[in-house]
XYZ file of C-alpha atoms in Angstrom:
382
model
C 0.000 0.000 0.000
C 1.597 3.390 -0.996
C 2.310 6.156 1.823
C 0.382 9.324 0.299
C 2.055 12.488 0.515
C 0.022 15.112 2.892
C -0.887 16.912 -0.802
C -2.412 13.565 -2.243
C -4.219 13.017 1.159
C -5.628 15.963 0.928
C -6.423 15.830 -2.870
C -8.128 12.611 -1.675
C -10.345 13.788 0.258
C -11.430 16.930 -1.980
C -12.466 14.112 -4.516
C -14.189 12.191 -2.005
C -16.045 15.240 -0.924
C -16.856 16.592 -4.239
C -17.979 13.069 -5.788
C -20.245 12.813 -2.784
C -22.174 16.200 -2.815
C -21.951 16.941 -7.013
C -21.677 13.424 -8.814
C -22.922 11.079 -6.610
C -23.847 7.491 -7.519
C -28.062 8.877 -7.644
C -26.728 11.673 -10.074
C -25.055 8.808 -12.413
C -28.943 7.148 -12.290
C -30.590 9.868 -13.354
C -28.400 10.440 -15.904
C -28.519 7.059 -17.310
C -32.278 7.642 -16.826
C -32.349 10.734 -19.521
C -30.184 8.993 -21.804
C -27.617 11.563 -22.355
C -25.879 11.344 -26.075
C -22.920 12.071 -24.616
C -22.674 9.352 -22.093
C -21.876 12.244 -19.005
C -23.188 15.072 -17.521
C -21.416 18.024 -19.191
C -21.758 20.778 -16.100
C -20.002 17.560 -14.220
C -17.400 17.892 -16.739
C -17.033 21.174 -16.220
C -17.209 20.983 -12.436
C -14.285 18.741 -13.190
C -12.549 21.031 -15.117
C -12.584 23.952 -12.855
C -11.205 21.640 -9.906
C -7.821 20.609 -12.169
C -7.979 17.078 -12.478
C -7.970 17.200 -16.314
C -4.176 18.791 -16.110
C -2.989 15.971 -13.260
C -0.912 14.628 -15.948
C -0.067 17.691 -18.373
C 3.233 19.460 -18.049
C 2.896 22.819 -16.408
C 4.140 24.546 -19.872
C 1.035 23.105 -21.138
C -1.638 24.216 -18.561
C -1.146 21.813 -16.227
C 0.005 20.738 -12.789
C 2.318 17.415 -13.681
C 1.768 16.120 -10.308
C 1.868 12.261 -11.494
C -0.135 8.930 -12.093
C -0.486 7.783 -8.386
C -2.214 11.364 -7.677
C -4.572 11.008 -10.829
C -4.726 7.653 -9.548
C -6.207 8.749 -6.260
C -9.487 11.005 -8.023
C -10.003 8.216 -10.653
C -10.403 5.864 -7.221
C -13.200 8.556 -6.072
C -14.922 8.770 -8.693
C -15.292 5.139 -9.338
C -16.596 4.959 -6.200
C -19.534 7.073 -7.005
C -19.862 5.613 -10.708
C -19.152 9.835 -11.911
C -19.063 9.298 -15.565
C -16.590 11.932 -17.216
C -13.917 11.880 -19.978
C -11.438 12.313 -17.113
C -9.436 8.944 -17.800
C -10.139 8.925 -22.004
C -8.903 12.349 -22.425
C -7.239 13.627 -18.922
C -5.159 10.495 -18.753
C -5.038 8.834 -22.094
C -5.541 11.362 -24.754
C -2.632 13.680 -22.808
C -0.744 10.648 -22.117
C -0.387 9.784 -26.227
C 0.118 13.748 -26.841
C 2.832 13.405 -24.099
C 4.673 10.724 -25.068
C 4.341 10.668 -29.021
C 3.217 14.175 -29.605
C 5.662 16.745 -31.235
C 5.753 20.511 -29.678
C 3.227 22.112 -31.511
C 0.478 18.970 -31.699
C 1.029 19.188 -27.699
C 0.551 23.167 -27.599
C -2.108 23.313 -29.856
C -4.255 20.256 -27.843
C -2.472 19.647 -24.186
C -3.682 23.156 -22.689
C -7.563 22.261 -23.661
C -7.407 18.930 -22.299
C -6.073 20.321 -19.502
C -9.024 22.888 -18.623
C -11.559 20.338 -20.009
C -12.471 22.445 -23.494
C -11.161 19.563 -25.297
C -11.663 15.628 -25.572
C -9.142 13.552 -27.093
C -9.213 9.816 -27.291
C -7.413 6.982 -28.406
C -8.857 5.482 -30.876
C -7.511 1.433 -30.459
C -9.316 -1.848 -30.923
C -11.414 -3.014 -34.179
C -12.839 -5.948 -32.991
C -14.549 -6.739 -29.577
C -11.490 -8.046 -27.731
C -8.786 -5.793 -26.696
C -6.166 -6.483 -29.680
C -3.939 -3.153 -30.006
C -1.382 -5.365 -33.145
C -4.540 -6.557 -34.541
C -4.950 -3.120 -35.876
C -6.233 -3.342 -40.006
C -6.833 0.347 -40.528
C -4.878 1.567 -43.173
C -3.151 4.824 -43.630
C -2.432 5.008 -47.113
C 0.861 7.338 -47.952
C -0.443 9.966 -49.944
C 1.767 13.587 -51.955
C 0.775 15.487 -49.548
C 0.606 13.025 -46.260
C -1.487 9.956 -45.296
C -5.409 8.682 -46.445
C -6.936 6.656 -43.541
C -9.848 4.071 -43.970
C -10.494 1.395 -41.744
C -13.061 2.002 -37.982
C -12.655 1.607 -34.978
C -14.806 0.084 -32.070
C -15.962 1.002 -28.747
C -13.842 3.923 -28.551
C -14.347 5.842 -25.142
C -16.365 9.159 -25.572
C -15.839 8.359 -29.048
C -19.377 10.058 -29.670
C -18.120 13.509 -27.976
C -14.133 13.587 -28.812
C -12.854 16.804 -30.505
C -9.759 14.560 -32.215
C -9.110 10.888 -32.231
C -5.216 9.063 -31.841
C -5.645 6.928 -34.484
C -3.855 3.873 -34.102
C -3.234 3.158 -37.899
C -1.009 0.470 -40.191
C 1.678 2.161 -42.478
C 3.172 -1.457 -42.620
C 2.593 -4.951 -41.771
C -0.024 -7.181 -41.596
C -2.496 -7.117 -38.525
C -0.647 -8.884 -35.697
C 2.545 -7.828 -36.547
C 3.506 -5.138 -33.732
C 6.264 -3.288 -37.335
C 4.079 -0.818 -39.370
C 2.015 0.760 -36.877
C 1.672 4.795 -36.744
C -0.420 7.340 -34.716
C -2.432 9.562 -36.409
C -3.930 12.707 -34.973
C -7.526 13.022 -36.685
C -9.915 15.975 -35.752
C -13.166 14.774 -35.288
C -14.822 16.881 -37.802
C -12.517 16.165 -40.427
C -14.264 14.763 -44.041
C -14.554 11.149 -43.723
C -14.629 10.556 -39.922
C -18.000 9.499 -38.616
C -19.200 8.128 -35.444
C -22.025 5.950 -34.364
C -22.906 6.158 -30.579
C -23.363 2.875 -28.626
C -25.604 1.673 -25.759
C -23.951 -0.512 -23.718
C -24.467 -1.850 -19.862
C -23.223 0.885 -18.210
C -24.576 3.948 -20.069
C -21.326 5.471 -21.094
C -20.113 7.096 -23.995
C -19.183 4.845 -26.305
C -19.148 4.921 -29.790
C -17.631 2.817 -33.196
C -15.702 6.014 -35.073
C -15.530 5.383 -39.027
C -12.627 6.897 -40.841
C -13.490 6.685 -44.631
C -10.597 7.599 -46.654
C -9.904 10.607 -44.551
C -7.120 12.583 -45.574
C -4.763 14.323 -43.297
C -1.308 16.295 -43.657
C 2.005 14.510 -42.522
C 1.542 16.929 -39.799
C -0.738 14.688 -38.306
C 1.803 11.780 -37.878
C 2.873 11.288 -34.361
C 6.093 10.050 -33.468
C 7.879 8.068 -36.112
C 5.919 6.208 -38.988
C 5.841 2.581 -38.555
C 7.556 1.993 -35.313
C 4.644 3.750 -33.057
C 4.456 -0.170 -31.145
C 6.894 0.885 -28.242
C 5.287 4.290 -27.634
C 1.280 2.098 -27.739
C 1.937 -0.412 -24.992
C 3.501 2.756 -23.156
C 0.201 5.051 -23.546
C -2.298 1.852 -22.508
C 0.009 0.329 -19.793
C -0.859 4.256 -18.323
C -4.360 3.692 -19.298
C -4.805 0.016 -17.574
C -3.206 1.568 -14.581
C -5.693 4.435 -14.404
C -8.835 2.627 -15.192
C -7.205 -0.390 -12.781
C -7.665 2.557 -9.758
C -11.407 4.005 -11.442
C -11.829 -0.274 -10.860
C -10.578 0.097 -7.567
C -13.139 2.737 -6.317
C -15.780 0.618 -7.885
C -14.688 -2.778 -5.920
C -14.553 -0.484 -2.680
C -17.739 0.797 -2.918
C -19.173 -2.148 -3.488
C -17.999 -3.795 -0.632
C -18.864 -0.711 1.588
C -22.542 -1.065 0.949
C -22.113 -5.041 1.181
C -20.714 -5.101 4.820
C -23.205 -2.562 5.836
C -25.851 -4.715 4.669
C -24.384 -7.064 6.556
C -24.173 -4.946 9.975
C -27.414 -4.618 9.271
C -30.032 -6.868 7.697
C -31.697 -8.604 10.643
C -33.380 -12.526 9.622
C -34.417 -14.832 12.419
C -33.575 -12.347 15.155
C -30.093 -11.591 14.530
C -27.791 -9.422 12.590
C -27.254 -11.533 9.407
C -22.885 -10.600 9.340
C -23.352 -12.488 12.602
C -23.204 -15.871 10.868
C -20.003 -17.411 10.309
C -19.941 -18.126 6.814
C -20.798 -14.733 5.527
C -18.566 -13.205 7.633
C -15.617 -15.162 6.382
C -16.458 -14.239 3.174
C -16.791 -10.728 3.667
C -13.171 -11.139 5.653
C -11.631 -12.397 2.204
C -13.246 -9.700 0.222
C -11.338 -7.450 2.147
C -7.920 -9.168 1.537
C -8.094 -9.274 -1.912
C -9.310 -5.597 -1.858
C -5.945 -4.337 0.151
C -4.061 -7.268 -2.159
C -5.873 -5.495 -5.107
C -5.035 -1.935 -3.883
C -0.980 -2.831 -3.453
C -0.783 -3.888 -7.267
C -2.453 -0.822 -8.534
C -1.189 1.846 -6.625
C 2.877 0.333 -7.120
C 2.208 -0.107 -10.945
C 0.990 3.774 -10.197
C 3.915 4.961 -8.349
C 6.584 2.853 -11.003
C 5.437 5.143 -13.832
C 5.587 8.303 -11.779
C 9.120 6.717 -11.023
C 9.844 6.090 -14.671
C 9.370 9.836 -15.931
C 8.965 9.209 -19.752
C 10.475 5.837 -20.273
C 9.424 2.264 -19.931
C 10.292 -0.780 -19.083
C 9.635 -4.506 -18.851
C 9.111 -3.847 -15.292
C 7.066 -1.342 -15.694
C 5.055 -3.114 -18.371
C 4.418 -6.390 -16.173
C 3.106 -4.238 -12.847
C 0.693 -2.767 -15.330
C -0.643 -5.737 -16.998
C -0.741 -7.147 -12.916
C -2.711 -4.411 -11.586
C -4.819 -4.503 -14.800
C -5.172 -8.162 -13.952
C -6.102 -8.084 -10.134
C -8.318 -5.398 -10.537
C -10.199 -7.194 -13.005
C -10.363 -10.887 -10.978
C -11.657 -8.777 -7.699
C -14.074 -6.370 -9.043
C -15.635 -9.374 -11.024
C -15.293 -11.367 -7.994
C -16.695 -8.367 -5.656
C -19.400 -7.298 -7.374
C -21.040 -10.883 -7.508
C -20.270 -11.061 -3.932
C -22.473 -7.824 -3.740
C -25.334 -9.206 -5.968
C -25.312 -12.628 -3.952
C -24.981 -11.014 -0.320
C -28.023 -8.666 -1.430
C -30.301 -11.280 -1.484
C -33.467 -10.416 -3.744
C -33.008 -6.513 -3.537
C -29.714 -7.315 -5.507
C -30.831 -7.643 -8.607
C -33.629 -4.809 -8.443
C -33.099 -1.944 -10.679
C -34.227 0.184 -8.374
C -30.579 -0.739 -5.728
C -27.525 0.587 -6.653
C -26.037 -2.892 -6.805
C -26.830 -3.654 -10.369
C -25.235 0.020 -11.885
C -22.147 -1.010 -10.130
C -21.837 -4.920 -11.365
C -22.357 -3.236 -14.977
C -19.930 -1.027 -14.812
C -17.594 -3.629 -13.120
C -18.446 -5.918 -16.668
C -17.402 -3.177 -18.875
C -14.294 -1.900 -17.380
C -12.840 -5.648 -17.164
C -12.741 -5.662 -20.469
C -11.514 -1.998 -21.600
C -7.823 -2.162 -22.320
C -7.680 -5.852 -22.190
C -9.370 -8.077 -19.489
C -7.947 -10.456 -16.735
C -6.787 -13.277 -19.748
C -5.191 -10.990 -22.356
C -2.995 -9.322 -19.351
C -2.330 -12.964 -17.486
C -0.958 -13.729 -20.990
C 1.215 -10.847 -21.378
C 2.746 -11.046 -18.332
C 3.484 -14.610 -19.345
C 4.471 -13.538 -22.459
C 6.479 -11.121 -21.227
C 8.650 -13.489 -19.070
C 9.204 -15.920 -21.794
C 7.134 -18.602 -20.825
């Protein structure tokens, strides 16, 4: 378990505050309720904005307050406690994360400081099929006089359906499955040819499947070098599995919060039912793997604030860990939850069943529990 500096604890507890009183879990309901097209409350956003978090990440010469992945860490945690649905960890963590590390000087002036003060979404636009397959990529970007042509889509993209520019993860070379030949692209959203179709999915975010037909972009656009963009991918998503591992985090937390107080509790046949032995040993191993859960995450947190702007096998295998673990618990949590609950667990009408969807969907963003067992497998040569 990491020792938080007195400026994290405190940063801590302004997110804890604020997700209780302005985003709360009942806020995240009623939003789902109106069926937002955006998939989040834009004044939450904005509320958001005005507090910082956006810039946790960004260089100060860019708007920002650099103060590291363990502190963004420690408001994604919050939030997912409360279910606040936001753009924070698409654009605040991943979309400044690819400008960061692939981004020349002026594609990080002209997009960093907006992401920063929340006046601009960017996203990474990644996987093509359902499963989490970054060297699967097809998408072509076609050399062309005056730069590239791309044509391929993309699915499930996060806040695909409200992103003001996309990082395009695109194939110069290759063949999909061959990590050679891939390239970043940054591609405006309302650039000709780039079209998005809004999804529905369990937990009422913004998703969306973004079509890029034979868009054409300058060379400009190219970020980093053309063809060998591999290294600098698994570097942006091993910061996004870390930062969605913590959002994960808040969500197992919460949901075994409102389990043991059910537990203190429910009454049946007289007596407090967290009196009875067998529930109470299995709320006692929920709360192991939670603090087992919570070491992964926040050291695969503190090794890329440790790192600066390089990476490592190291790095790379505490990532795809605390990816992992976060995955195995909050599946194992939240059915915990559902099963603990008795009847009123599967009502719409608890809060149980928001959180066991969102648990469903973020196992699988940026590779679930298998595809990161394997690549820490991988990884070590077996």
């Amino acid at each position: 378990m990491a020792a938080l500096t007195e400026e994290q604890n405190l940063l801590k507890e302004q997110a804890k505050t604020w997700a209780g009183e302005e985003a709360p879990v009942a806020k995240f309901r009623e939003m789902r309720d109106r069926k937002t097209e955006a998939g989040f409350d834009k004044a939450t956003w904005a509320g958001i904005g005005e507090l910082g978090w956006p810039g946790i990440v960004v260089p100060e010469a860019f708007g920002g307050v650099d103060m590291g992945h363990l502190t963004f860490g420690v408001v994604l945690e919050e939030l997912g406690r409360q279910l606040t649905a936001s753009p924070l960890l698409a654009s605040g963590l991943v979309g400044a994360n690819a400008l960061r590390l692939a981004g020349s000087e002026a594609q990080q002036s002209a997009w960093l400081p907006g992401i920063a003060d929340a006046t601009a979404i960017v996203t990474l636009a990644v996987d093509e099929r359902p499963h989490h397959a970054p060297y699967g990529t097809a998408l072509q970007a076609e050399k062309t006089g005056a730069g590239y042509r791309l044509s391929g889509e993309k699915k499930h993209v996060l806040e695909g359906g409200s992103a003001d520019a996309f990082v395009v993860v695109a194939r110069t070379g290759g063949k999909p499955g061959d990590a050679e030949g891939l390239s970043l692209f940054l591609v405006e959203a309302g650039q000709g040819g780039v079209s998005s179709q809004r999804l529905t999915l369990a937990d009422s975010r913004g998703y969306a499947n973004v079509n890029f037909d034979g868009v054409e972009v300058g060379a400009d656009a190219l970020l980093g070098s053309e063809g060998g963009a591999a290294p600098v991918l698994d570097q942006i998503l091993d910061r996004a599995r870390a930062g969605l591992a913590a959002e994960m985090l808040g969500v197992a937390g919460q949901s075994f919060d409102m389990t043991l107080d059910y537990l203190k509790n429910r009454v049946q046949f007289g007596e407090v039912i967290g009196g009875f032995q067998a529930l109470g040993h299995r709320a006692a191993e929920c709360f192991t793997k939670l603090e087992l859960t919570r070491s992964c995450v926040e050291a695969a947190l503190q090794a890329i604030d440790e790192a600066g702007d390089s990476h490592s096998q190291e790095l790379a295998l505490l990532c795809s860990l605390s990816k992992a673990k976060a995955g195995d618990f909050l599946h194992h949590m939240s059915n915990e939850m559902i099963q603990l609950h008795g009847g009123i667990g599967v009502t719409d009408e608890f809060d149980a069943g928001l959180y066991l969807k969102r648990a469903r969907a973020t196992e699988a963003t940026f590779g679930n529990a298998s595809f990161h067992r394997d690549r820490y497998a991988t990884l070590l040569g077996y």
